[in-house]
PDB file of C-alpha atoms and ligand atoms in Angstrom:
ATOM      1  CA  MET A   1     -10.124  26.124  -0.584  1.00 41.00           C
ATOM      2  CA  THR A   2     -11.792  29.075   1.058  1.00 44.00           C
ATOM      3  CA  ASP A   3     -11.143  28.124   4.659  1.00 45.00           C
ATOM      4  CA  PRO A   4      -9.524  31.195   6.246  1.00 46.00           C
ATOM      5  CA  GLN A   5      -8.624  29.207   9.383  1.00 46.00           C
ATOM      6  CA  SER A   6      -6.411  26.891   7.411  1.00 44.00           C
ATOM      7  CA  ASP A   7      -2.790  27.920   7.510  1.00 49.00           C
ATOM      8  CA  SER A   8      -1.430  24.595   6.302  1.00 50.00           C
ATOM      9  CA  LYS A   9      -0.887  24.732   2.562  1.00 54.00           C
ATOM     10  CA  GLY A  10      -1.981  21.867   0.356  1.00 58.00           C
ATOM     11  CA  GLN A  11      -4.248  20.500   3.080  1.00 64.00           C
ATOM     12  CA  PRO A  12      -7.959  19.937   2.576  1.00 70.00           C
ATOM     13  CA  GLY A  13     -10.339  22.274   4.400  1.00 83.00           C
ATOM     14  CA  LEU A  14     -11.721  21.381   7.798  1.00 87.00           C
ATOM     15  CA  VAL A  15     -15.045  20.022   6.504  1.00 88.00           C
ATOM     16  CA  PRO A  16     -13.721  17.683   3.776  1.00 90.00           C
ATOM     17  CA  ALA A  17     -10.868  16.635   6.064  1.00 92.00           C
ATOM     18  CA  ALA A  18     -13.384  15.759   8.777  1.00 92.00           C
ATOM     19  CA  LEU A  19     -15.675  13.971   6.318  1.00 91.00           C
ATOM     20  CA  PHE A  20     -12.896  11.780   5.010  1.00 92.00           C
ATOM     21  CA  GLY A  21     -11.045  11.374   8.311  1.00 93.00           C
ATOM     22  CA  CYS A  22      -7.820  12.910   7.081  1.00 94.00           C
ATOM     23  CA  CYS A  23      -4.724  13.152   9.261  1.00 94.00           C
ATOM     24  CA  PRO A  24      -4.378  16.840  10.253  1.00 92.00           C
ATOM     25  CA  ARG A  25      -0.641  16.832   9.525  1.00 91.00           C
ATOM     26  CA  CYS A  26      -0.152  14.887   6.297  1.00 92.00           C
ATOM     27  CA  GLY A  27      -3.727  14.683   4.951  1.00 92.00           C
ATOM     28  CA  ALA A  28      -3.735  10.892   4.532  1.00 94.00           C
ATOM     29  CA  ARG A  29      -7.037   9.192   5.347  1.00 94.00           C
ATOM     30  CA  THR A  30      -5.662   7.523   8.439  1.00 95.00           C
ATOM     31  CA  LEU A  31      -7.611   9.202  11.241  1.00 94.00           C
ATOM     32  CA  PHE A  32     -10.064   6.375  11.862  1.00 93.00           C
ATOM     33  CA  ASP A  33      -9.457   2.814  12.928  1.00 91.00           C
ATOM     34  CA  GLY A  34     -13.137   1.925  13.099  1.00 87.00           C
ATOM     35  CA  VAL A  35     -16.437   3.532  12.239  1.00 83.00           C
ATOM     36  CA  ALA A  36     -16.132   6.264  14.868  1.00 82.00           C
ATOM     37  CA  LYS A  37     -12.913   5.257  16.619  1.00 88.00           C
ATOM     38  CA  PHE A  38      -9.617   7.049  16.149  1.00 91.00           C
ATOM     39  CA  ALA A  39      -6.513   5.181  15.125  1.00 93.00           C
ATOM     40  CA  PRO A  40      -3.726   5.418  17.753  1.00 94.00           C
ATOM     41  CA  LYS A  41      -1.450   7.196  15.295  1.00 94.00           C
ATOM     42  CA  CYS A  42      -1.220   8.153  11.649  1.00 95.00           C
ATOM     43  CA  ARG A  43      -0.075   5.221   9.515  1.00 95.00           C
ATOM     44  CA  ALA A  44       1.492   7.617   7.004  1.00 95.00           C
ATOM     45  CA  CYS A  45       3.366  10.229   9.078  1.00 95.00           C
ATOM     46  CA  GLY A  46       3.239   8.774  12.605  1.00 95.00           C
ATOM     47  CA  LEU A  47       1.385  11.688  14.224  1.00 94.00           C
ATOM     48  CA  ASP A  48       0.134  10.527  17.628  1.00 94.00           C
ATOM     49  CA  PHE A  49      -3.654  10.919  17.678  1.00 92.00           C
ATOM     50  CA  THR A  50      -3.945   9.893  21.340  1.00 90.00           C
ATOM     51  CA  GLN A  51      -2.489  13.259  22.427  1.00 87.00           C
ATOM     52  CA  PHE A  52      -5.729  14.896  21.313  1.00 86.00           C
ATOM     53  CA  ASN A  53      -8.422  14.588  23.904  1.00 75.00           C
ATOM     54  CA  VAL A  54     -11.613  14.917  21.927  1.00 74.00           C
ATOM     55  CA  GLY A  55     -13.635  12.431  23.966  1.00 69.00           C
ATOM     56  CA  ASP A  56     -17.289  11.731  23.425  1.00 68.00           C
ATOM     57  CA  GLY A  57     -18.376  15.245  24.308  1.00 68.00           C
ATOM     58  CA  PRO A  58     -20.312  15.809  21.084  1.00 73.00           C
ATOM     59  CA  ALA A  59     -22.185  12.483  21.386  1.00 77.00           C
ATOM     60  CA  ALA A  60     -25.087  13.600  23.597  1.00 81.00           C
ATOM     61  CA  PHE A  61     -25.451  16.854  21.713  1.00 81.00           C
ATOM     62  CA  LEU A  62     -25.538  15.115  18.336  1.00 84.00           C
ATOM     63  CA  THR A  63     -27.946  12.453  19.540  1.00 85.00           C
ATOM     64  CA  LEU A  64     -30.373  15.201  20.528  1.00 89.00           C
ATOM     65  CA  ILE A  65     -30.114  16.919  17.150  1.00 91.00           C
ATOM     66  CA  VAL A  66     -30.433  13.665  15.192  1.00 92.00           C
ATOM     67  CA  GLY A  67     -33.304  12.564  17.434  1.00 91.00           C
ATOM     68  CA  ALA A  68     -35.173  15.800  16.772  1.00 95.00           C
ATOM     69  CA  LEU A  69     -34.624  15.581  13.012  1.00 95.00           C
ATOM     70  CA  VAL A  70     -35.695  11.925  12.862  1.00 95.00           C
ATOM     71  CA  THR A  71     -38.803  12.687  14.928  1.00 95.00           C
ATOM     72  CA  ILE A  72     -39.776  15.450  12.514  1.00 96.00           C
ATOM     73  CA  ALA A  73     -39.158  13.160   9.532  1.00 96.00           C
ATOM     74  CA  ALA A  74     -41.124  10.314  11.123  1.00 95.00           C
ATOM     75  CA  LEU A  75     -44.076  12.606  11.844  1.00 96.00           C
ATOM     76  CA  THR A  76     -43.998  13.898   8.273  1.00 97.00           C
ATOM     77  CA  VAL A  77     -44.048  10.362   6.861  1.00 96.00           C
ATOM     78  CA  GLU A  78     -46.821   9.348   9.253  1.00 96.00           C
ATOM     79  CA  LEU A  79     -49.007  12.304   8.327  1.00 96.00           C
ATOM     80  CA  LYS A  80     -48.391  12.023   4.592  1.00 96.00           C
ATOM     81  CA  PHE A  81     -48.463   8.264   4.034  1.00 95.00           C
ATOM     82  CA  SER A  82     -49.811   6.726   7.272  1.00 95.00           C
ATOM     83  CA  PRO A  83     -47.697   3.568   6.829  1.00 95.00           C
ATOM     84  CA  PRO A  84     -48.095   0.568   9.171  1.00 95.00           C
ATOM     85  CA  PHE A  85     -46.034   0.860  12.348  1.00 93.00           C
ATOM     86  CA  TRP A  86     -43.361  -1.662  11.322  1.00 95.00           C
ATOM     87  CA  VAL A  87     -42.437   0.601   8.405  1.00 95.00           C
ATOM     88  CA  HIS A  88     -41.384   3.243  10.915  1.00 94.00           C
ATOM     89  CA  ILE A  89     -39.211   0.772  12.785  1.00 94.00           C
ATOM     90  CA  VAL A  90     -37.567  -0.577   9.614  1.00 95.00           C
ATOM     91  CA  LEU A  91     -37.070   2.947   8.336  1.00 94.00           C
ATOM     92  CA  TRP A  92     -35.991   5.006  11.350  1.00 94.00           C
ATOM     93  CA  VAL A  93     -33.948   2.652  13.479  1.00 94.00           C
ATOM     94  CA  PRO A  94     -31.176   2.182  10.882  1.00 95.00           C
ATOM     95  CA  ILE A  95     -31.405   5.817   9.753  1.00 94.00           C
ATOM     96  CA  THR A  96     -31.034   7.049  13.336  1.00 92.00           C
ATOM     97  CA  ALA A  97     -28.111   4.743  14.045  1.00 91.00           C
ATOM     98  CA  ALA A  98     -26.340   5.685  10.828  1.00 93.00           C
ATOM     99  CA  ALA A  99     -26.967   9.397  11.352  1.00 92.00           C
ATOM    100  CA  VAL A 100     -25.662   9.359  14.935  1.00 89.00           C
ATOM    101  CA  ILE A 101     -22.553   7.359  14.076  1.00 89.00           C
ATOM    102  CA  GLY A 102     -21.878   9.330  10.908  1.00 90.00           C
ATOM    103  CA  SER A 103     -22.284  12.734  12.511  1.00 90.00           C
ATOM    104  CA  LEU A 104     -20.287  11.650  15.564  1.00 89.00           C
ATOM    105  CA  ARG A 105     -17.443  10.555  13.336  1.00 90.00           C
ATOM    106  CA  VAL A 106     -17.388  13.845  11.447  1.00 91.00           C
ATOM    107  CA  ALA A 107     -17.722  15.916  14.634  1.00 90.00           C
ATOM    108  CA  LYS A 108     -14.874  14.085  16.376  1.00 90.00           C
ATOM    109  CA  ALA A 109     -12.625  14.393  13.334  1.00 92.00           C
ATOM    110  CA  ALA A 110     -13.434  18.099  13.020  1.00 91.00           C
ATOM    111  CA  LEU A 111     -12.607  18.674  16.697  1.00 89.00           C
ATOM    112  CA  LEU A 112      -9.312  16.815  16.458  1.00 91.00           C
ATOM    113  CA  ILE A 113      -8.280  18.622  13.288  1.00 91.00           C
ATOM    114  CA  ALA A 114      -9.264  22.008  14.719  1.00 88.00           C
ATOM    115  CA  GLU A 115      -7.339  21.184  17.888  1.00 87.00           C
ATOM    116  CA  TYR A 116      -4.262  20.265  15.866  1.00 89.00           C
ATOM    117  CA  ARG A 117      -4.424  23.397  13.722  1.00 86.00           C
ATOM    118  CA  ARG A 118      -4.791  25.719  16.698  1.00 82.00           C
ATOM    119  CA  ASN A 119      -2.264  23.864  18.791  1.00 73.00           C
ATOM    120  CA  ALA A 120      -4.772  23.547  21.587  1.00 57.00           C
ATOM    121  CA  GLY A 121      -4.097  21.203  24.446  1.00 54.00           C
ATOM    122  CA  GLU A 122      -5.275  20.463  27.936  1.00 54.00           C
ATOM    123  CA  GLY A 123      -4.119  23.559  29.799  1.00 55.00           C
ATOM    124  CA  GLN A 124      -0.558  23.298  28.606  1.00 52.00           C
ATOM    125  CA  GLU A 125       1.431  26.299  27.504  1.00 50.00           C
ATOM    126  CA  LYS A 126       3.435  26.222  24.313  1.00 48.00           C
ATOM    127  CA  LYS A 127       7.026  26.705  25.387  1.00 46.00           C
TER     128      LYS A 127
HETATM  129 ZN1   ZN B   1      -0.377  11.785   8.982  1.00 92.93          ZN
END
């Protein structure tokens, strides 16, 4: 691993950990309970995930990025192949939904893991 931020030995880097939804403490793939919903705590080591307040902050931001990318892709397909309109609906609706959910999941996991590794909290001092 070449992640200089990572001080926990034997742990995957931030990106693979976020992709696979790994627990920031033990590395087990226990972070998610649903597609983009955190589990209340790690099933392997018991780390309480509810203490991390990641929220849905990245959602709007990601939706904008995904929306822009899908629009560009849709325009490219339209200009190159000029498919009938239903092709666009069949193609882009599921792609957009999957891209938003997938990127939201990774972004939330990355935030939680980064928060854990830096011991960040909501305005609380480490005593
Ligand atoms: Zn764990």
